[in-house]
CSV table of C-alpha atoms in Angstrom, one decimal:
chain,number,residue,atom,x,y,z
A,285,ARG,CA,74.0,-176.8,134.1
A,286,TYR,CA,73.2,-177.4,130.7
A,287,PHE,CA,70.0,-179.8,129.3
A,288,ILE,CA,67.7,-180.4,126.4
A,289,ASP,CA,64.4,-178.8,126.2
A,290,TRP,CA,61.9,-181.9,126.6
A,291,LYS,CA,59.6,-180.5,124.6
A,292,ASN,CA,60.7,-181.5,121.3
A,293,ASP,CA,60.1,-184.6,119.3
A,294,VAL,CA,63.6,-184.8,118.3
A,295,ASP,CA,65.1,-184.8,121.8
A,296,SER,CA,65.9,-188.7,121.6
A,297,TYR,CA,68.5,-188.2,118.7
A,298,PHE,CA,70.5,-186.7,120.6
A,299,THR,CA,72.0,-186.1,124.4
A,300,ILE,CA,74.3,-183.6,126.3
A,301,ASP,CA,76.2,-183.5,129.2
A,302,ALA,CA,75.2,-181.4,132.4
A,303,THR,CA,78.4,-179.9,133.4
A,304,GLU,CA,80.5,-179.2,130.1
A,305,GLY,CA,77.6,-178.7,127.6
A,306,THR,CA,78.9,-181.2,125.1
A,307,ILE,CA,76.3,-182.7,122.7
A,308,ALA,CA,76.3,-186.0,121.6
A,309,THR,CA,74.3,-188.6,119.4
A,310,ASN,CA,71.9,-190.9,121.2
A,311,GLN,CA,70.5,-193.3,118.1
A,312,LEU,CA,72.1,-193.4,114.3
A,313,LEU,CA,71.3,-190.9,112.3
A,314,ASP,CA,70.1,-190.9,108.8
A,315,ARG,CA,70.2,-188.2,105.9
A,316,GLU,CA,67.8,-189.8,103.3
A,317,SER,CA,65.0,-189.7,106.7
A,318,THR,CA,66.0,-186.5,107.8
A,319,ALA,CA,68.5,-184.2,106.7
A,320,GLN,CA,68.2,-181.6,110.0
A,321,TYR,CA,67.4,-181.6,113.2
A,322,ASN,CA,66.4,-178.6,114.8
A,323,PHE,CA,66.1,-178.6,119.1
A,324,SER,CA,66.7,-175.9,122.2
A,325,ILE,CA,69.4,-176.3,124.7
A,326,ILE,CA,68.6,-174.5,128.4
A,327,ALA,CA,71.4,-173.4,130.3
A,328,SER,CA,70.8,-172.8,134.2
A,329,LYS,CA,73.1,-171.1,136.9
A,330,VAL,CA,74.0,-173.6,139.3
A,331,SER,CA,73.6,-171.2,142.5
A,332,ASN,CA,70.9,-169.9,141.1
A,333,PRO,CA,68.5,-172.3,139.1
A,334,LEU,CA,66.1,-169.3,138.6
A,335,LEU,CA,68.4,-168.1,136.0
A,336,THR,CA,68.2,-169.8,132.7
A,337,SER,CA,69.1,-168.7,128.5
A,338,LYS,CA,67.9,-170.8,125.8
A,339,VAL,CA,69.6,-171.2,122.7
A,340,ASN,CA,68.4,-172.7,119.5
A,341,VAL,CA,70.4,-175.4,117.7
A,342,ILE,CA,70.3,-176.3,114.1
A,343,ILE,CA,72.0,-179.9,113.2
A,344,HIS,CA,72.7,-180.7,109.2
A,345,VAL,CA,73.2,-184.6,108.5
A,346,LEU,CA,76.2,-184.8,106.3
A,347,ASP,CA,75.5,-187.1,103.3
A,348,VAL,CA,77.9,-190.7,103.1
A,349,ASN,CA,78.0,-192.6,99.5
A,350,GLU,CA,75.9,-195.5,100.5
A,351,PHE,CA,73.1,-195.7,97.8
A,352,PRO,CA,74.2,-197.3,94.6
A,353,PRO,CA,72.9,-194.9,91.4
A,354,GLU,CA,69.8,-196.1,89.1
A,355,ILE,CA,68.3,-196.2,85.9
A,356,SER,CA,65.9,-193.6,85.9
A,357,VAL,CA,62.2,-194.7,84.3
A,358,PRO,CA,61.5,-196.3,81.9
A,359,TYR,CA,63.1,-199.6,82.8
A,360,GLU,CA,61.1,-201.3,79.3
A,361,THR,CA,61.7,-200.3,75.3
A,362,SER,CA,61.1,-200.8,72.2
A,363,VAL,CA,63.1,-201.9,68.8
A,364,CYS,CA,61.2,-202.3,65.5
A,365,GLU,CA,61.9,-205.3,63.3
A,366,ASN,CA,63.2,-203.4,60.5
A,367,ALA,CA,65.7,-201.5,62.6
A,368,LYS,CA,69.3,-200.6,61.2
A,369,PRO,CA,72.3,-200.8,62.8
A,370,GLY,CA,73.4,-198.1,65.0
A,371,GLN,CA,70.1,-196.6,65.7
A,372,VAL,CA,69.7,-195.1,69.4
A,373,ILE,CA,66.1,-196.8,70.4
A,374,GLN,CA,66.6,-195.1,73.8
A,375,THR,CA,67.9,-192.8,76.2
A,376,VAL,CA,68.7,-193.5,79.9
A,377,THR,CA,69.6,-191.5,82.8
A,378,ALA,CA,70.6,-192.5,86.5
A,379,ALA,CA,69.3,-191.3,89.9
A,380,ASP,CA,71.0,-191.4,93.0
A,381,LYS,CA,69.5,-191.6,96.5
A,382,ASP,CA,72.6,-189.8,98.0
A,383,LEU,CA,73.1,-186.4,98.0
A,384,SER,CA,75.0,-185.6,94.8
A,385,PRO,CA,78.1,-183.4,95.2
A,386,ALA,CA,78.4,-180.9,93.0
A,387,GLY,CA,80.1,-182.6,89.8
A,388,GLN,CA,78.7,-185.8,90.2
A,389,ARG,CA,79.3,-188.0,87.2
A,390,PHE,CA,77.4,-191.1,86.4
A,391,SER,CA,79.4,-193.7,83.8
A,392,PHE,CA,77.4,-196.6,81.7
A,393,ARG,CA,78.4,-199.7,80.3
A,394,LEU,CA,77.1,-203.5,79.5
A,395,SER,CA,78.0,-205.8,81.8
A,396,ALA,CA,80.2,-208.8,81.1
A,397,GLU,CA,78.2,-211.4,80.1
A,398,ALA,CA,76.3,-209.1,77.6
A,399,SER,CA,79.2,-207.0,76.0
A,400,ASN,CA,80.1,-210.4,73.5
A,401,LYS,CA,76.4,-210.3,72.5
A,402,PRO,CA,75.8,-209.0,68.9
A,403,ASN,CA,72.2,-207.5,69.6
A,404,PHE,CA,72.6,-204.1,71.6
A,405,THR,CA,75.0,-202.0,73.4
A,406,VAL,CA,75.2,-198.6,75.4
A,407,HIS,CA,77.0,-195.4,74.5
A,408,ASP,CA,78.3,-192.9,77.3
A,409,TYR,CA,77.6,-189.5,75.9
A,410,ARG,CA,79.5,-188.9,79.3
A,411,ASN,CA,77.1,-186.0,80.5
A,412,ASN,CA,75.4,-188.6,82.9
A,413,THR,CA,72.9,-189.8,80.4
A,414,ALA,CA,73.4,-192.6,77.6
A,415,GLY,CA,72.5,-193.9,74.4
A,416,ILE,CA,71.3,-198.2,73.7
A,417,GLU,CA,71.9,-198.5,70.1
A,418,THR,CA,71.3,-201.7,68.0
A,419,ARG,CA,73.7,-203.7,66.9
A,420,ARG,CA,72.3,-205.8,63.9
A,421,ASN,CA,70.2,-205.1,61.3
A,422,GLY,CA,66.3,-206.2,61.6
A,423,TYR,CA,64.5,-207.8,64.3
A,424,SER,CA,62.4,-210.5,63.9
A,425,ARG,CA,59.4,-211.2,66.9
A,426,ARG,CA,58.7,-214.8,65.6
A,427,HIS,CA,62.4,-215.4,66.5
A,428,GLN,CA,62.8,-213.5,69.9
A,429,GLU,CA,59.8,-211.0,70.8
A,430,LEU,CA,61.8,-210.0,74.3
A,431,TYR,CA,65.4,-208.8,74.8
A,432,PHE,CA,67.0,-208.5,78.3
A,433,LEU,CA,70.2,-205.8,78.3
A,434,PRO,CA,71.9,-205.4,81.8
A,435,VAL,CA,73.4,-202.0,82.1
A,436,VAL,CA,76.2,-201.1,84.4
A,437,ILE,CA,75.9,-197.9,86.1
A,438,GLU,CA,78.9,-196.3,88.3
A,439,ASP,CA,79.0,-192.9,90.5
A,440,SER,CA,81.9,-190.8,91.4
A,441,SER,CA,81.8,-190.3,95.0
A,442,TYR,CA,83.8,-192.3,97.9
A,443,PRO,CA,83.2,-195.0,98.1
A,444,VAL,CA,82.1,-195.4,95.0
A,445,GLN,CA,78.8,-197.3,94.5
A,446,SER,CA,77.8,-199.3,90.9
A,447,SER,CA,74.5,-201.9,90.5
A,448,THR,CA,73.4,-203.6,87.4
A,449,ASN,CA,70.1,-202.6,86.2
A,450,THR,CA,67.9,-205.2,83.3
A,451,MET,CA,66.4,-202.9,80.6
A,452,THR,CA,64.1,-205.2,78.5
A,453,ILE,CA,63.6,-204.4,75.0
A,454,ARG,CA,60.5,-205.7,72.8
A,455,VAL,CA,60.9,-206.4,69.5
A,456,CYS,CA,57.2,-204.2,67.4
A,457,ARG,CA,55.9,-203.9,64.0
A,458,CYS,CA,56.8,-200.3,62.8
A,459,ASP,CA,55.8,-198.6,59.5
A,460,SER,CA,58.4,-197.2,56.9
A,461,ASP,CA,59.1,-194.1,59.4
A,462,GLY,CA,60.1,-196.0,62.6
A,463,THR,CA,56.3,-195.3,64.4
A,464,ILE,CA,55.5,-198.3,66.4
A,465,LEU,CA,52.0,-200.1,65.1
A,466,SER,CA,51.5,-203.0,67.9
A,467,CYS,CA,53.6,-204.4,70.2
A,468,ASN,CA,51.4,-207.0,72.1
A,469,VAL,CA,50.8,-210.6,71.2
A,470,GLU,CA,48.1,-210.0,68.4
A,471,ALA,CA,51.2,-208.0,66.4
A,472,ILE,CA,52.3,-211.3,65.3
A,473,PHE,CA,49.1,-212.4,63.5
A,474,LEU,CA,48.6,-209.1,62.2
A,475,PRO,CA,50.7,-209.8,58.7
A,476,VAL,CA,48.3,-212.3,57.6
A,477,GLY,CA,45.6,-209.8,58.0
A,478,LEU,CA,44.1,-210.8,61.6
A,479,SER,CA,42.9,-208.2,63.5
A,480,THR,CA,41.7,-208.2,67.1
A,481,GLY,CA,37.9,-208.7,66.0
A,482,ALA,CA,38.6,-212.0,64.1
A,483,LEU,CA,40.5,-213.6,66.9
A,484,VAL,CA,38.1,-213.2,69.3
A,485,ALA,CA,35.7,-215.0,66.8
A,486,ILE,CA,37.6,-218.0,65.7
A,487,LEU,CA,38.1,-218.3,70.0
A,488,LEU,CA,34.4,-218.3,70.2
A,489,CYS,CA,33.9,-221.1,67.4
A,490,ILE,CA,36.7,-223.0,68.9
A,491,VAL,CA,35.2,-222.5,72.0
A,492,ILE,CA,31.3,-223.7,70.6
A,493,LEU,CA,33.0,-226.7,68.5
A,494,LEU,CA,34.2,-228.1,71.8
A,495,VAL,CA,31.0,-227.7,73.8
A,496,ILE,CA,29.3,-229.2,70.8
A,497,VAL,CA,31.8,-232.7,70.5
A,498,VAL,CA,31.3,-232.9,74.0
A,499,LEU,CA,27.6,-232.7,74.2
A,500,TYR,CA,27.6,-234.9,71.5
A,501,VAL,CA,29.9,-237.7,73.1
A,502,ALA,CA,27.4,-237.4,76.5
A,503,LEU,CA,24.3,-238.2,74.2
A,504,ARG,CA,25.9,-240.9,72.7
A,505,ARG,CA,26.8,-242.9,75.9
A,506,GLN,CA,23.6,-242.1,77.3
A,507,ARG,CA,21.9,-243.6,74.5
A,508,LYS,CA,24.0,-247.1,74.6
A,509,LYS,CA,23.4,-246.9,78.0
A,510,ASP,CA,19.8,-247.1,77.5
A,511,THR,CA,20.1,-249.7,74.9
A,512,LEU,CA,21.7,-252.1,76.9
A,513,MET,CA,19.2,-251.5,79.9
A,514,THR,CA,16.4,-251.9,77.6
A,515,SER,CA,17.6,-255.0,76.1
A,516,LYS,CA,18.5,-256.6,79.4
A,517,GLU,CA,14.8,-256.0,80.4
A,518,ASP,CA,13.5,-257.8,77.2
A,519,ILE,CA,15.5,-260.9,77.5
A,520,ARG,CA,13.3,-263.4,79.7
A,521,ASP,CA,15.3,-267.2,79.7
A,522,ASN,CA,13.1,-269.8,80.5
A,523,VAL,CA,15.9,-272.2,81.9
A,524,ILE,CA,18.1,-270.3,84.3
A,525,HIS,CA,19.8,-273.6,85.8
A,526,TYR,CA,19.8,-277.2,84.3
A,527,ASP,CA,20.7,-278.8,87.9
A,528,ASP,CA,19.2,-276.2,90.1
A,529,GLU,CA,15.9,-276.0,91.6
A,530,GLY,CA,13.2,-273.2,91.6
A,531,GLY,CA,13.2,-271.0,94.7
A,532,GLY,CA,9.3,-271.1,95.7
A,533,GLU,CA,7.2,-268.4,96.1
A,534,GLU,CA,9.8,-265.7,96.4
A,535,ASP,CA,11.7,-267.0,93.5
A,536,THR,CA,10.8,-263.7,90.7
A,537,GLN,CA,13.3,-264.2,88.2
A,538,ALA,CA,13.1,-267.7,87.0
A,539,PHE,CA,10.1,-267.4,85.4
A,540,ASP,CA,7.4,-265.0,83.9
A,541,ILE,CA,4.3,-266.2,85.8
A,542,GLY,CA,2.5,-263.4,83.8
A,543,ALA,CA,3.1,-266.0,80.8
A,544,LEU,CA,1.1,-268.8,82.1
A,545,ARG,CA,-2.0,-266.2,83.4
A,546,ASN,CA,-2.3,-264.5,79.9
A,547,PRO,CA,-0.7,-267.5,77.7
A,548,LYS,CA,-1.4,-264.2,74.8
A,549,VAL,CA,1.5,-262.9,75.8
A,550,ILE,CA,3.8,-265.8,74.9
A,551,GLU,CA,5.7,-265.5,71.9
A,552,ASP,CA,5.0,-267.8,68.7
A,553,ASN,CA,7.1,-269.2,66.4
A,554,LYS,CA,10.7,-268.0,67.8
A,555,ILE,CA,13.6,-270.3,68.5
A,556,ARG,CA,14.2,-270.7,72.2
A,557,ARG,CA,16.9,-268.8,73.4
A,558,ASP,CA,17.9,-270.6,76.7
A,559,ILE,CA,20.0,-273.4,74.6
A,560,LYS,CA,22.4,-273.0,72.0
A,561,PRO,CA,20.9,-275.6,69.1
A,562,ASP,CA,23.2,-277.6,67.2
A,563,THR,CA,20.8,-277.2,64.6
A,564,LEU,CA,18.6,-274.4,63.2
A,565,ARG,CA,15.1,-276.0,63.1
A,566,PHE,CA,12.1,-274.3,61.7
A,567,PRO,CA,9.6,-274.2,64.8
A,568,ARG,CA,6.2,-275.8,64.3
A,569,GLN,CA,2.9,-274.1,63.9
A,570,ARG,CA,1.3,-274.6,66.6
A,571,PRO,CA,-3.0,-274.1,66.7
A,572,PRO,CA,-3.9,-270.8,68.1
A,573,VAL,CA,-5.0,-270.0,71.9
A,574,GLU,CA,-8.6,-270.0,72.0
A,575,ASP,CA,-9.7,-266.5,74.5
A,576,ASN,CA,-11.6,-269.3,77.2
A,577,THR,CA,-8.6,-271.2,76.6
A,578,ASP,CA,-7.8,-272.8,81.0
A,579,VAL,CA,-4.0,-272.7,82.6
A,580,ARG,CA,-4.4,-276.2,82.7
A,581,ASP,CA,-5.6,-277.1,79.4
A,582,PHE,CA,-3.2,-274.7,78.1
A,583,ILE,CA,0.3,-277.1,79.9
A,584,ASN,CA,-1.1,-279.9,79.4
A,585,GLN,CA,-1.1,-279.2,75.7
A,586,ARG,CA,2.3,-277.6,75.4
A,587,LEU,CA,3.1,-280.7,77.6
A,588,GLN,CA,1.9,-283.2,74.6
A,589,GLU,CA,3.4,-281.4,71.9
A,590,ASN,CA,7.0,-281.3,73.9
A,591,ASP,CA,6.4,-285.0,74.4
A,592,VAL,CA,5.9,-286.4,71.1
A,593,ASP,CA,8.6,-283.9,69.4
A,594,PRO,CA,11.5,-286.0,68.7
A,595,THR,CA,13.7,-283.0,68.0
A,596,ALA,CA,13.0,-280.8,71.7
A,597,PRO,CA,15.6,-281.2,74.3
A,598,PRO,CA,14.9,-282.7,78.1
A,599,TYR,CA,14.3,-279.5,79.5
A,600,ASP,CA,12.1,-278.0,82.0
A,601,SER,CA,10.2,-275.1,80.6
A,602,LEU,CA,8.9,-273.9,84.0
A,603,ALA,CA,10.9,-273.3,87.1
A,604,THR,CA,8.1,-272.3,89.7
A,605,PHE,CA,5.0,-273.4,90.3
A,606,ALA,CA,4.6,-270.4,92.8
A,607,TYR,CA,3.9,-273.0,95.9
A,608,GLU,CA,6.9,-275.3,96.6
A,609,GLY,CA,10.5,-274.5,97.4
A,610,ASN,CA,13.1,-273.4,99.2
A,611,GLY,CA,11.6,-270.1,100.0
A,612,SER,CA,7.8,-271.4,100.7
A,613,VAL,CA,6.3,-272.9,103.9
A,614,ALA,CA,6.5,-276.1,102.8
A,615,GLU,CA,9.6,-275.8,101.5
A,616,SER,CA,10.5,-278.7,98.5
A,617,LEU,CA,7.7,-280.8,96.9
A,618,SER,CA,10.2,-282.8,94.5
A,619,SER,CA,10.8,-286.2,94.5
A,620,ILE,CA,14.1,-286.5,93.8
A,621,ASP,CA,16.3,-287.7,97.1
A,622,SER,CA,12.9,-289.6,98.2
A,623,LEU,CA,13.1,-293.0,99.9
A,624,THR,CA,13.1,-295.6,97.4
A,625,THR,CA,10.0,-297.2,98.1
A,626,GLU,CA,6.3,-295.7,99.3
A,627,ALA,CA,6.0,-297.4,102.7
A,628,ASP,CA,9.4,-296.2,104.3
A,629,GLN,CA,7.9,-293.0,103.8
A,630,ASP,CA,6.8,-290.9,107.0
A,631,TYR,CA,4.1,-288.2,106.1
A,632,ASP,CA,3.4,-287.1,109.7
A,633,TYR,CA,5.3,-283.9,109.2
A,634,LEU,CA,1.9,-282.9,106.7
A,635,SER,CA,0.6,-282.1,110.3
A,636,ASP,CA,3.0,-279.3,110.8
A,637,TRP,CA,2.3,-277.5,107.8
A,638,GLY,CA,-0.6,-275.9,108.8
A,639,PRO,CA,-4.6,-275.9,108.0
A,640,ARG,CA,-3.6,-275.1,104.4
A,641,PHE,CA,-2.1,-278.8,103.8
A,642,LYS,CA,-4.7,-280.9,106.9
A,643,ILE,CA,-6.4,-282.9,103.5
A,644,LEU,CA,-2.7,-284.0,102.6
A,645,ALA,CA,-1.7,-285.1,106.1
A,646,ASP,CA,-5.2,-287.0,106.5
A,647,MET,CA,-4.6,-288.8,103.4
A,648,PHE,CA,-1.2,-289.4,103.3
A,649,GLY,CA,-1.3,-289.9,107.4
A,650,GLU,CA,-2.7,-292.9,109.3
A,651,GLU,CA,-5.5,-294.7,107.3
A,652,GLU,CA,-7.6,-295.1,109.9
A,653,SER,CA,-7.7,-291.1,110.4
A,654,TYR,CA,-8.6,-290.8,106.9
A,655,ASN,CA,-12.9,-290.8,106.6
A,656,PRO,CA,-13.4,-289.7,102.9
A,657,ASP,CA,-17.0,-288.6,103.9
A,658,LYS,CA,-15.5,-286.1,106.0
A,659,VAL,CA,-13.6,-284.4,103.2
A,660,THR,CA,-15.8,-281.1,101.8
């Protein structure tokens, strides 16, 4: 009987017939992965299994042409701006992953779509190398910086394998001897005398200017916003609505009560801003307010001045007295919508307003309940 020595790691790739001793493959073989296998086969006698012998077997995997040839590095080359027609800029070779037989030949040519372009060509030297040659007089980086050249390579094995390899050709600035000086992006600016340091300085200046402009615009907007808010806070109109009543104690926007408590803060000699006058008239000179002036006297004085002034419009300067209105306990004390006669008025509700209005309730309530002697 024949069997493979199972101590080897490669025994899974092959199998053997126990009776005839025929060796066969058990899996697909890849020469590029493993080109040679080495294992042992043991033969034993059927009548006496203790009688055995061992022999080493070496299997060489034959090559099949399954991989196309490719260009060896480099895939990128350069050409000078002042290149002449027929100048060789790069010599290329080919590499094949298959085991190349003796006399293997590689051929080089341009692809069909690139053969009609007048920029570069491929010259096959027929010794498994080829040269990339120029076909025009001079190249301009400003017009085109990169050229892509497709090169087709074929081998001579069977079946024939071929591949198309694209080479990148970069236009560079060279001196008169053909030595490359620069091929990067800054080379475009070098003819005008700009270096790397100059370009960095220019970019930094541009960034700084942009930052300054952004900060200036932001400060202008903030200053404008603050000015509008301040101007809105400074404007105080005496009359808010001509046909509306004040909001009582909760109304803090109708009139600045501080102007009544301190008459000195009133702006004198200024035209009213709550209405638009038809004609411009000069304000009359008012006597200065004394320090010990009472608020009541001040109001009466201003009231008399407006009553005798024929040019003063009929509007109210005060919107709230801080003791009446919709927001107060007493609600509205206005005489608007009152009863026609005083006799029809019912003042019994005054007793519901609390102790602060007790005197008014006694005065306007039933006459017999009011006693002046009891009023303190």
